[in-house]
PDB file of C-alpha atoms in Angstrom:
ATOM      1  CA  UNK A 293      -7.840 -26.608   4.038  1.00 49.00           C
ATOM      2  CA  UNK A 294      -6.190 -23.189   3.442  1.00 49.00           C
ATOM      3  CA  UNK A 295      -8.789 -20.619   2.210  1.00 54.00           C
ATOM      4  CA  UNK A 296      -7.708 -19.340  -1.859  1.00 55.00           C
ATOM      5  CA  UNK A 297      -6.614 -15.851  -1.128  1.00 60.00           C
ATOM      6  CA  UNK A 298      -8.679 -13.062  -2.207  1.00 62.00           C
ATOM      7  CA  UNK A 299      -5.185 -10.793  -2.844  1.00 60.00           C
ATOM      8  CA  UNK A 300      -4.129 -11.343  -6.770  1.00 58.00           C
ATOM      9  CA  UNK A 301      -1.379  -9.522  -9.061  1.00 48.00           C
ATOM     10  CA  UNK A 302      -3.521  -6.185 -10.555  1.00 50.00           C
ATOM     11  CA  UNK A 303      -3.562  -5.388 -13.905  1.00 41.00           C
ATOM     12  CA  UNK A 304      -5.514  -2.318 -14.277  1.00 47.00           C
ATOM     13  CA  UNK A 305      -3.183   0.054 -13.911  1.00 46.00           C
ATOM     14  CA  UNK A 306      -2.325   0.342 -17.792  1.00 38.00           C
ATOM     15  CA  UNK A 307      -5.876   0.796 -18.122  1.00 32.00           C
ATOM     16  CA  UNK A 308      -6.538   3.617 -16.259  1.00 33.00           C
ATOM     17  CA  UNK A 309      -3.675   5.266 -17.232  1.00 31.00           C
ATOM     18  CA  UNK A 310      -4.751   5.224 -21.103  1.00 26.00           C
ATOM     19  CA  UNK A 311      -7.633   7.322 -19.462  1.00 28.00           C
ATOM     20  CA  UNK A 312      -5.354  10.162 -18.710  1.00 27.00           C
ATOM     21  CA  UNK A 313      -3.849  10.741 -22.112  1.00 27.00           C
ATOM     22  CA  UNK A 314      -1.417   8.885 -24.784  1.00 25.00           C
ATOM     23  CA  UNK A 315       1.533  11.168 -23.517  1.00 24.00           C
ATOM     24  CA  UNK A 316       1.697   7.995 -20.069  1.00 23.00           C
ATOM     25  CA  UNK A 317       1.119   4.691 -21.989  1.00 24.00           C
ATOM     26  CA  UNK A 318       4.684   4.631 -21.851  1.00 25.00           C
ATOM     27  CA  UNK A 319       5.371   4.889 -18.330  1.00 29.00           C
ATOM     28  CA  UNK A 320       2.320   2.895 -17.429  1.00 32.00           C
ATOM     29  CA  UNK A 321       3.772  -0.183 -19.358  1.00 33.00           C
ATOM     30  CA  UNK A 322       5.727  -3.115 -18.629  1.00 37.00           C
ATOM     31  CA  UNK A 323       3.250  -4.387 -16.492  1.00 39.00           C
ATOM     32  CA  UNK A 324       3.600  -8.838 -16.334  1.00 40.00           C
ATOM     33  CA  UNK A 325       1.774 -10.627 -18.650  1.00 34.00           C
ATOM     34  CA  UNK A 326      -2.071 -10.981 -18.423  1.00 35.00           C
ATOM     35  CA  UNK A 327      -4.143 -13.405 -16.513  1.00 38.00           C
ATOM     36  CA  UNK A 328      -7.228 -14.427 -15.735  1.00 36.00           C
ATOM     37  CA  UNK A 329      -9.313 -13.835 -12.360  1.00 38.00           C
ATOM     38  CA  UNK A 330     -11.690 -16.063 -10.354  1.00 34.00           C
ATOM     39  CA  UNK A 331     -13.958 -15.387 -13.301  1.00 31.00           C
ATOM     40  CA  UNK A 332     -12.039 -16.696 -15.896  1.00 31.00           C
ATOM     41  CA  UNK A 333     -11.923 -12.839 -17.070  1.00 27.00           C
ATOM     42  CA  UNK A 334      -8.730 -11.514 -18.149  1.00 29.00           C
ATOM     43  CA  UNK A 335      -7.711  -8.406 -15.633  1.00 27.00           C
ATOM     44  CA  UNK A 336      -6.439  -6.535 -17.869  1.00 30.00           C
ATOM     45  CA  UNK A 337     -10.087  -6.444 -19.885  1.00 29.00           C
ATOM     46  CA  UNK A 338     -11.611  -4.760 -16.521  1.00 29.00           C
ATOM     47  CA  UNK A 339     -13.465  -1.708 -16.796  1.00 28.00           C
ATOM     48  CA  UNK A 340     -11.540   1.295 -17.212  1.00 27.00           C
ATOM     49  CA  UNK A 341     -14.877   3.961 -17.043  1.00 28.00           C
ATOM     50  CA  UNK A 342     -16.677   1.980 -14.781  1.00 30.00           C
ATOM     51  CA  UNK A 343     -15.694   2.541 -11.133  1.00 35.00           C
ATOM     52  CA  UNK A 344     -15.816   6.497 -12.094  1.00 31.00           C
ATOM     53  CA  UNK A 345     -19.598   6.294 -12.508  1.00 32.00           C
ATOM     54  CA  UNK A 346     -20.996   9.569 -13.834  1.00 34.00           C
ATOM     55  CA  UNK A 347     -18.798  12.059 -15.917  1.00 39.00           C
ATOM     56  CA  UNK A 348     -18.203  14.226 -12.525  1.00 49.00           C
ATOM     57  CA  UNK A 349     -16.838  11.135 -11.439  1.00 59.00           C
ATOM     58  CA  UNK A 350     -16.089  10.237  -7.316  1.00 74.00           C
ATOM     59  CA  UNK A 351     -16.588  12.838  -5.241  1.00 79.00           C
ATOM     60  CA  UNK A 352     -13.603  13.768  -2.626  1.00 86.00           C
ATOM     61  CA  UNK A 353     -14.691  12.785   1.140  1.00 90.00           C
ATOM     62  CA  UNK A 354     -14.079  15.039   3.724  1.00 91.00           C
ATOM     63  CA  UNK A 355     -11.930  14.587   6.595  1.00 93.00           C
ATOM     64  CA  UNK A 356     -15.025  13.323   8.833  1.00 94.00           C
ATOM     65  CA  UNK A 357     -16.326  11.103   6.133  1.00 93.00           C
ATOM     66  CA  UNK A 358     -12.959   9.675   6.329  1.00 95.00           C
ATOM     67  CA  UNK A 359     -12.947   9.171   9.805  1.00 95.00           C
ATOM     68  CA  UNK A 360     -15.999   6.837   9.485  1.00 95.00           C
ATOM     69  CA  UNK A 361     -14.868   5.047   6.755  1.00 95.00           C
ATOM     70  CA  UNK A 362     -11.460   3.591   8.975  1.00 95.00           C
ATOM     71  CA  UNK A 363     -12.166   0.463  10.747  1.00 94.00           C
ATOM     72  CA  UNK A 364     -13.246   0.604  14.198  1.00 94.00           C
ATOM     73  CA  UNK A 365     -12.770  -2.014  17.209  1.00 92.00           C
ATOM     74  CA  UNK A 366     -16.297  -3.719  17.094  1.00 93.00           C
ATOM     75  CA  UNK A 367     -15.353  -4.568  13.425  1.00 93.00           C
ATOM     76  CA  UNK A 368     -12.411  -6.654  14.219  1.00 88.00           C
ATOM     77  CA  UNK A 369     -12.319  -9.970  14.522  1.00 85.00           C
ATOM     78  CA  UNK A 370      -8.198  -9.552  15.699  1.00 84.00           C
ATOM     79  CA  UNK A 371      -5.826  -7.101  16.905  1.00 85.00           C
ATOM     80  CA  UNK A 372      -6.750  -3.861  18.191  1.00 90.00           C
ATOM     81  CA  UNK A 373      -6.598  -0.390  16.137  1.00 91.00           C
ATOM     82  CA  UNK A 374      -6.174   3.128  17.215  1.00 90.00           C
ATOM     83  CA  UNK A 375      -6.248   6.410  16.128  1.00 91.00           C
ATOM     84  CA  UNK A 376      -3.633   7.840  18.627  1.00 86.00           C
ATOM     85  CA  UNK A 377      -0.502   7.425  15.804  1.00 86.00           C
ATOM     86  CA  UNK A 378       3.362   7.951  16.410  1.00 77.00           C
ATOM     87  CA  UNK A 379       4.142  10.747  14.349  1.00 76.00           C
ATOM     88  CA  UNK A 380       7.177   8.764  13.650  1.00 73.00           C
ATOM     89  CA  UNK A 381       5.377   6.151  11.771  1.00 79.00           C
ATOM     90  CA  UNK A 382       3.340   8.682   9.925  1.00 91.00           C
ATOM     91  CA  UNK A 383       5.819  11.262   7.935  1.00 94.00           C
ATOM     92  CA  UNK A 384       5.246  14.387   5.964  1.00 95.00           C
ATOM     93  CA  UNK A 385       6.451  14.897   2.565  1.00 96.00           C
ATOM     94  CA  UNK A 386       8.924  17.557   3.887  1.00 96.00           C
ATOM     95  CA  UNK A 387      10.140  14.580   6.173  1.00 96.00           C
ATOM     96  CA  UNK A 388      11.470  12.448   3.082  1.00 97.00           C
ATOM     97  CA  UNK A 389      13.982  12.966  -0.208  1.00 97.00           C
ATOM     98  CA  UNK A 390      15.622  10.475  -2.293  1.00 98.00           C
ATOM     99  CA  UNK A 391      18.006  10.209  -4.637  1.00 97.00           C
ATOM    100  CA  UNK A 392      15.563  10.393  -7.694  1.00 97.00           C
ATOM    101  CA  UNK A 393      13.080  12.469  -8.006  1.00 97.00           C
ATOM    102  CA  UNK A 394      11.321   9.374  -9.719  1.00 97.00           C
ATOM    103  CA  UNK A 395      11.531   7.454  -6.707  1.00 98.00           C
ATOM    104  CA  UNK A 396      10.375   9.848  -4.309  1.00 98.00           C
ATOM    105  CA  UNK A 397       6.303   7.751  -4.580  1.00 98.00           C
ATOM    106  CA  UNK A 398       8.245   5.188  -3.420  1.00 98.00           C
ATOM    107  CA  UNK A 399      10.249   7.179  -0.468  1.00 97.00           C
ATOM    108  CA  UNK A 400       6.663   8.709   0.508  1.00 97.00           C
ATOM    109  CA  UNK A 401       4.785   4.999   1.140  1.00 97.00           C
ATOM    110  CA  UNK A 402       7.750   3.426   2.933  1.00 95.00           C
ATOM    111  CA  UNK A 403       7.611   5.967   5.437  1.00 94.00           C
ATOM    112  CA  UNK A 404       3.845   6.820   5.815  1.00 94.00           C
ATOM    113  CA  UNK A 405       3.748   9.598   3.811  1.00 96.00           C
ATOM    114  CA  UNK A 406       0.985  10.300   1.512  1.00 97.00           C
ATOM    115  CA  UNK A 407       1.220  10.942  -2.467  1.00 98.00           C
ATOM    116  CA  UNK A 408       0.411  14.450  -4.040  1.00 97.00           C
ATOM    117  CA  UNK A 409      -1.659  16.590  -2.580  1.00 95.00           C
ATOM    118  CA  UNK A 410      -5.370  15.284  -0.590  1.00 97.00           C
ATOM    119  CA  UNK A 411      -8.127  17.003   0.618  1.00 95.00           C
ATOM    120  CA  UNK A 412      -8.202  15.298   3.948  1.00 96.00           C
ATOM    121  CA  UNK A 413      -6.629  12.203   5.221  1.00 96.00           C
ATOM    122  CA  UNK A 414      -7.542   9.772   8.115  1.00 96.00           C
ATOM    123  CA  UNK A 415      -4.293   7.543   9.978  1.00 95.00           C
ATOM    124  CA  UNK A 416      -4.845   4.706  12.284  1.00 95.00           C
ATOM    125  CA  UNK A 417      -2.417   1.805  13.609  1.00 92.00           C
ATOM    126  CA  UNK A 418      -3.121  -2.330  14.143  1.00 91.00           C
ATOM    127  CA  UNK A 419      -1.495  -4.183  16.435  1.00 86.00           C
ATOM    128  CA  UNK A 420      -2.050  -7.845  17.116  1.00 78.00           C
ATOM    129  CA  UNK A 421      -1.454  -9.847  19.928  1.00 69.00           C
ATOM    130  CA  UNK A 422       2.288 -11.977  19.004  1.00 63.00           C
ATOM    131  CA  UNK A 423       2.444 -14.937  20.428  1.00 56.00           C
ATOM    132  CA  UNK A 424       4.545 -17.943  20.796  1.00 48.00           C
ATOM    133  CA  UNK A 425       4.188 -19.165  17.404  1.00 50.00           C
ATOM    134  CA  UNK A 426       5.367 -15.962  15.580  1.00 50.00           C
ATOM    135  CA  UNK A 427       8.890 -15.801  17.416  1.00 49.00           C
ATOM    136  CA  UNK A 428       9.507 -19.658  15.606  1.00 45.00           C
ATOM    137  CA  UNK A 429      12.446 -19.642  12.897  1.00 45.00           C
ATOM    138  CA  UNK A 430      10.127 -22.259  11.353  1.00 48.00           C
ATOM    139  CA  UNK A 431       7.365 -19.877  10.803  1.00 50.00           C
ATOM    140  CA  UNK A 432       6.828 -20.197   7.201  1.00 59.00           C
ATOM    141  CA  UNK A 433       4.618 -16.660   6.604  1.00 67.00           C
ATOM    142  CA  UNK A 434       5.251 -14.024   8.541  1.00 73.00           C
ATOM    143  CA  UNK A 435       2.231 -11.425   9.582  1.00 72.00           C
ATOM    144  CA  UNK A 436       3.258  -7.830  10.849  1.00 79.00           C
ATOM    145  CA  UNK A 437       2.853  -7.438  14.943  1.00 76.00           C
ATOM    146  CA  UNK A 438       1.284  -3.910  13.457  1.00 82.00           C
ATOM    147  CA  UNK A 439       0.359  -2.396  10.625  1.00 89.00           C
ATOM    148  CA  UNK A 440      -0.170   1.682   9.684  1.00 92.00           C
ATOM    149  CA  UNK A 441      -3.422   2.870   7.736  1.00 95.00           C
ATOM    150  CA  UNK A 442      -3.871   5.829   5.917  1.00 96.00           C
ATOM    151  CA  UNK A 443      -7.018   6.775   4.186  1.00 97.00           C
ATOM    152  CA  UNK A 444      -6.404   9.761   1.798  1.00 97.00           C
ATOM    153  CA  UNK A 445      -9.583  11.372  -0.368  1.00 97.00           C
ATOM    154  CA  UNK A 446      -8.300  13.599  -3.688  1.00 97.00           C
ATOM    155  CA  UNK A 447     -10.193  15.083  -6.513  1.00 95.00           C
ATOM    156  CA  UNK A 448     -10.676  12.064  -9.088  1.00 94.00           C
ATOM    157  CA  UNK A 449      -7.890  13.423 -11.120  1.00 95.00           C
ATOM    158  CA  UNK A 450      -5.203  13.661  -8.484  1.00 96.00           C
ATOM    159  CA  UNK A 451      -6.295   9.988  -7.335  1.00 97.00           C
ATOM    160  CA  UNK A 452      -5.318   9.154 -10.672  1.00 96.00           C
ATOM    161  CA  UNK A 453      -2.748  10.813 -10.887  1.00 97.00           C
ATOM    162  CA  UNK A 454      -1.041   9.096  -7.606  1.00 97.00           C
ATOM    163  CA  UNK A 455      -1.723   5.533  -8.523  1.00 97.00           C
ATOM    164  CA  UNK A 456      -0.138   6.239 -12.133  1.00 97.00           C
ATOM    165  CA  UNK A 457       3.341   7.854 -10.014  1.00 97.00           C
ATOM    166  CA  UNK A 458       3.647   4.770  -7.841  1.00 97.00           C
ATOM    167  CA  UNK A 459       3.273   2.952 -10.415  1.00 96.00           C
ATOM    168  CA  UNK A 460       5.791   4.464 -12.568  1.00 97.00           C
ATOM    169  CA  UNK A 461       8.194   4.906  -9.901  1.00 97.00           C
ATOM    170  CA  UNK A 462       8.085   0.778  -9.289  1.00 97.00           C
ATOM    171  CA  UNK A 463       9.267   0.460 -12.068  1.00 96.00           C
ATOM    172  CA  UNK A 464      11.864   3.178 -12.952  1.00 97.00           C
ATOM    173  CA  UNK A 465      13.080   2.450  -9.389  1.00 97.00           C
ATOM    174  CA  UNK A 466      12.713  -1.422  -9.397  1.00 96.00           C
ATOM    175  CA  UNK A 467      16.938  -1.726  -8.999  1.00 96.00           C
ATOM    176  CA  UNK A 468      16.924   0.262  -6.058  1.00 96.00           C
ATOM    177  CA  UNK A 469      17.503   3.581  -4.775  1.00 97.00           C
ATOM    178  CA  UNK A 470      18.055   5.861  -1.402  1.00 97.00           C
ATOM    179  CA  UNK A 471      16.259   8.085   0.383  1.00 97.00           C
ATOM    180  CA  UNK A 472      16.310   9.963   3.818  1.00 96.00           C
ATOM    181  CA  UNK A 473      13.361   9.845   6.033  1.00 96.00           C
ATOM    182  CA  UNK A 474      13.207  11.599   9.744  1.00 94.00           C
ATOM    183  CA  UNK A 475      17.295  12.529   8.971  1.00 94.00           C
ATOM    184  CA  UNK A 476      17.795   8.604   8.609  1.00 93.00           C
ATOM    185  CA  UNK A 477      20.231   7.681   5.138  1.00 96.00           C
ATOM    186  CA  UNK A 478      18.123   4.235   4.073  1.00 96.00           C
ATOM    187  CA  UNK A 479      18.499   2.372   1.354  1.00 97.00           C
ATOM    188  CA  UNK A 480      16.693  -0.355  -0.990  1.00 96.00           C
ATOM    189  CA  UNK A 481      18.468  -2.561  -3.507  1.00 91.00           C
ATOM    190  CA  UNK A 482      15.003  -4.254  -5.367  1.00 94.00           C
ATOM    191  CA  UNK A 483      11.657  -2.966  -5.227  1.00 96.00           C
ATOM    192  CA  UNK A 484       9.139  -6.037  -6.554  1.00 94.00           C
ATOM    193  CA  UNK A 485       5.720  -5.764  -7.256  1.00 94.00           C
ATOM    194  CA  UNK A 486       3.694  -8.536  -5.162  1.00 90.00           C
ATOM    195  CA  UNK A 487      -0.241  -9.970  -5.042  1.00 85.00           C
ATOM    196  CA  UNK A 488      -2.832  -7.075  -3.946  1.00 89.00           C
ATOM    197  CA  UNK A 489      -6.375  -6.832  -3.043  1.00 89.00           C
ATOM    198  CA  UNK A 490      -9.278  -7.940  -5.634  1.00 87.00           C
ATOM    199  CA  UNK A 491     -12.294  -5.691  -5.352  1.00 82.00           C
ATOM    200  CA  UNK A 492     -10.406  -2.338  -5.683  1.00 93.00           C
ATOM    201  CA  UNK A 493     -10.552  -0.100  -8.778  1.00 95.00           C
ATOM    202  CA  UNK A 494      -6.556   0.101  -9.093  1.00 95.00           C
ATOM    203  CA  UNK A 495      -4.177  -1.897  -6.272  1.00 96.00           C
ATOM    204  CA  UNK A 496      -0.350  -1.931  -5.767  1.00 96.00           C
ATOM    205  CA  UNK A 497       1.818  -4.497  -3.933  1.00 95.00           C
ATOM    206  CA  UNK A 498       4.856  -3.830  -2.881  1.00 96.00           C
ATOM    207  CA  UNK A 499       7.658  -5.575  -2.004  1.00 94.00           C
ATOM    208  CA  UNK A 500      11.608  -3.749  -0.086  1.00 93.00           C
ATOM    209  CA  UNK A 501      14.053  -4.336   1.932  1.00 91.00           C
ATOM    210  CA  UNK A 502      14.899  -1.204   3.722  1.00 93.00           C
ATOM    211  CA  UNK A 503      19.519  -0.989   4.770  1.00 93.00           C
ATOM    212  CA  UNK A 504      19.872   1.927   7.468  1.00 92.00           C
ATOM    213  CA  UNK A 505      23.290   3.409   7.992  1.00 90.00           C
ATOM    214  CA  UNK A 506      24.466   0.409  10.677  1.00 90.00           C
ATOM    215  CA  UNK A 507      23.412  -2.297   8.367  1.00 90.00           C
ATOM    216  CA  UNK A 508      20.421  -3.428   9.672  1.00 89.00           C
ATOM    217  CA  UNK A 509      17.614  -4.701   7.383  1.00 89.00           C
ATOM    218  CA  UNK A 510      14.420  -4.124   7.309  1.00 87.00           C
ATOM    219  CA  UNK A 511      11.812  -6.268   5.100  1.00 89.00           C
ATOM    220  CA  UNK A 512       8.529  -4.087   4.271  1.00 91.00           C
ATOM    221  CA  UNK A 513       5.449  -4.851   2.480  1.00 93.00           C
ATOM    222  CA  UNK A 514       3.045  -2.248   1.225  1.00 95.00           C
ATOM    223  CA  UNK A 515      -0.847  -2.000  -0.595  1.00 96.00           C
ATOM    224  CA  UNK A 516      -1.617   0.847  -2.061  1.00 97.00           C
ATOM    225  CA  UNK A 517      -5.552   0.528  -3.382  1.00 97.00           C
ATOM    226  CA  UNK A 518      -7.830   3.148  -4.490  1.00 96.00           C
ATOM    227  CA  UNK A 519     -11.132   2.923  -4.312  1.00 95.00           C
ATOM    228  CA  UNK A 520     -12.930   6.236  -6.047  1.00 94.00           C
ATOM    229  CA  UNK A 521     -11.408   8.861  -5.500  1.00 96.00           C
ATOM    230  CA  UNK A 522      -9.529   7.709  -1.941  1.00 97.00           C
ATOM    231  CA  UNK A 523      -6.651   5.888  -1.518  1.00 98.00           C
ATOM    232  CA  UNK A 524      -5.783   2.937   1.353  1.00 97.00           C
ATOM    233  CA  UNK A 525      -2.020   3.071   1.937  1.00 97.00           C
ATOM    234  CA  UNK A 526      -1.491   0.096   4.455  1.00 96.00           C
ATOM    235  CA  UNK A 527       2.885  -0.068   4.982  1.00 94.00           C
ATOM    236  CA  UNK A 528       4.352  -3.029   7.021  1.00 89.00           C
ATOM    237  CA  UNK A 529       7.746  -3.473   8.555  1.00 85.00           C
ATOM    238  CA  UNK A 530       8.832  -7.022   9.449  1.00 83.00           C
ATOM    239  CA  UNK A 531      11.557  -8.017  12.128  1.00 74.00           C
ATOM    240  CA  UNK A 532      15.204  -8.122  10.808  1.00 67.00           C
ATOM    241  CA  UNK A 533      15.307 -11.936  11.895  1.00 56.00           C
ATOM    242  CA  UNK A 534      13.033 -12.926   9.823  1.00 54.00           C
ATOM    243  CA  UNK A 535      14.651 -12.030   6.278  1.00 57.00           C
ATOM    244  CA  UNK A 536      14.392 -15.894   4.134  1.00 56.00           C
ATOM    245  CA  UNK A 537      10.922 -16.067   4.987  1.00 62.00           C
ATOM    246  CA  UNK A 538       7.693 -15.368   3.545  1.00 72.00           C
ATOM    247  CA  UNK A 539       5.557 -11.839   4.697  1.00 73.00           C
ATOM    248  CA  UNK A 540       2.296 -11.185   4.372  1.00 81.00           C
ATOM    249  CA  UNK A 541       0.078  -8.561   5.104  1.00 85.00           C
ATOM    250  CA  UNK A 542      -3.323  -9.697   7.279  1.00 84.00           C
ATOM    251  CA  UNK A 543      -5.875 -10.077   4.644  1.00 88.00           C
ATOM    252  CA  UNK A 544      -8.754 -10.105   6.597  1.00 87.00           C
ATOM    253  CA  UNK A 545      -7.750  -6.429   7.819  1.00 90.00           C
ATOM    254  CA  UNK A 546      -7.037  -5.063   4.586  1.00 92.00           C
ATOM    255  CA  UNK A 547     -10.033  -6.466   3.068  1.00 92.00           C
ATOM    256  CA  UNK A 548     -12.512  -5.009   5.525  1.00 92.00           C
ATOM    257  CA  UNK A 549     -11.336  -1.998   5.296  1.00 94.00           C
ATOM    258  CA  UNK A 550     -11.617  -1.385   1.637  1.00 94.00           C
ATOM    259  CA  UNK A 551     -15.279  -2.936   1.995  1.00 93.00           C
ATOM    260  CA  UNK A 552     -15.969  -0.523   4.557  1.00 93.00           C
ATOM    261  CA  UNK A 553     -14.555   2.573   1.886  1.00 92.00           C
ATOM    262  CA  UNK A 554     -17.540   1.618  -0.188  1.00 76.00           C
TER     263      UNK A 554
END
């Protein structure tokens, strides 16, 4: 029997964002409507001061701290993870525009950029092992051959501050938009908001599919979860052939890791 998955849609965005001043309940609205967790709780009653702890609030990790906060290869139970990245997977801001300035959040996670401005940041790739099963047309959920991680510390208020951009640029941008990343004209026609991680103080799914210049489509999922005051950006491409199915991001990955943040 299929284990109940420990992903869920996050509500406490809205919350947090009434933290950082009446001027953003507007963009931090339109959010679906409320339900209840494993608990019976509703989300959207979680603690909004909690996770900050003391009135200094999270302090920012350096760029060593982050480095023993990623995953390592004893602590997999699949795949294998690296910190020797493609730079191509991995872009600067300078590397990516779009159309909108609103939607440039958006531009930065699709192409492993990170959001405003950290103090130190940590990048790391998994790759599993595809086998025959995962080339089938009658898969019914796909799971990435690889995914990218990027662990990014800020100062409590820019952590903030990032998680309420994305999250106003989901929605401002949820038609579509374009963007250039590397020199490459993209574009995305829908951006949906999907399930993400329980256990994080604020967590964004995301859902696009990514048209290049010759046509070719590109289905990506993407988590965005902060935890204190550093954020887990874990970005997925899927194959082209696969569009009509169901993606998923591996769960058992993404939850360790955020476990291991603290």
């Amino acid at each position: 029997m299929p284990q109940p998955s420990r992903f869920q849609y996050n509500r406490r965005l809205p919350a947090v964002c009434i933290l950082l001043g009446a001027t953003l309940l507007t963009a931090c609205s339109g959010n679906e409507p409320s339900e209840a967790d494993s608990t019976g709780r509703n989300i959207a009653d979680g603690p909004s001061a909690a996770p900050f702890g003391t009135e200094a609030g999270p302090r920012a990790m350096k760029t060593d701290q982050l480095e023993k906060a990623a995953l390592t290869q004893s602590e997999l139970d699949e795949g294998r993870i690296t910190a020797k990245v493609s730079r191509r997977r991995f872009l600067d801001q300078d590397d990516v525009d779009a159309d909108r300035a609103a939607c440039l959040p958006l531009a930065y996670v699709q192409s492993g950029a990170v959001l405003g401005d950290p103090t130190a940041v940590a990048r790391r790739e998994w790759t599993r092992k595809v086998g025959k099963a995962d080339k089938s047309a009658k898969r019914e959920t796909i799971v990435p051959a690889s995914l990218h991680l990027t662990l990014a510390s800020y100062s409590q208020d820019d952590a903030l501050k990032a998680m309420n951009e994305l999250n106003t640029a989901a929605g401002a941008c949820r038609k579509g938009f374009t963007y250039t990343a590397d020199g490459r004209d993209l574009e995305v026609r829908k951006v949906t908001k999907t399930l993400a991680p329980a256990g994080a103080d604020e967590a964004m799914g995301l859902e696009v599919t990514v048209t290049a210049a010759d046509g070719s489509r590109t289905p990506m999922k993407i988590i965005v979860a902060r935890k204190g005051a550093t954020l887990a950006y874990f970005p997925a491409v899927f194959p082209e052939s696969k569009q009509g199915h169901d993606f998923a991001l591996p769960e058992e990955f993404v939850m360790a890791q955020l476990g291991k943040i603290g």
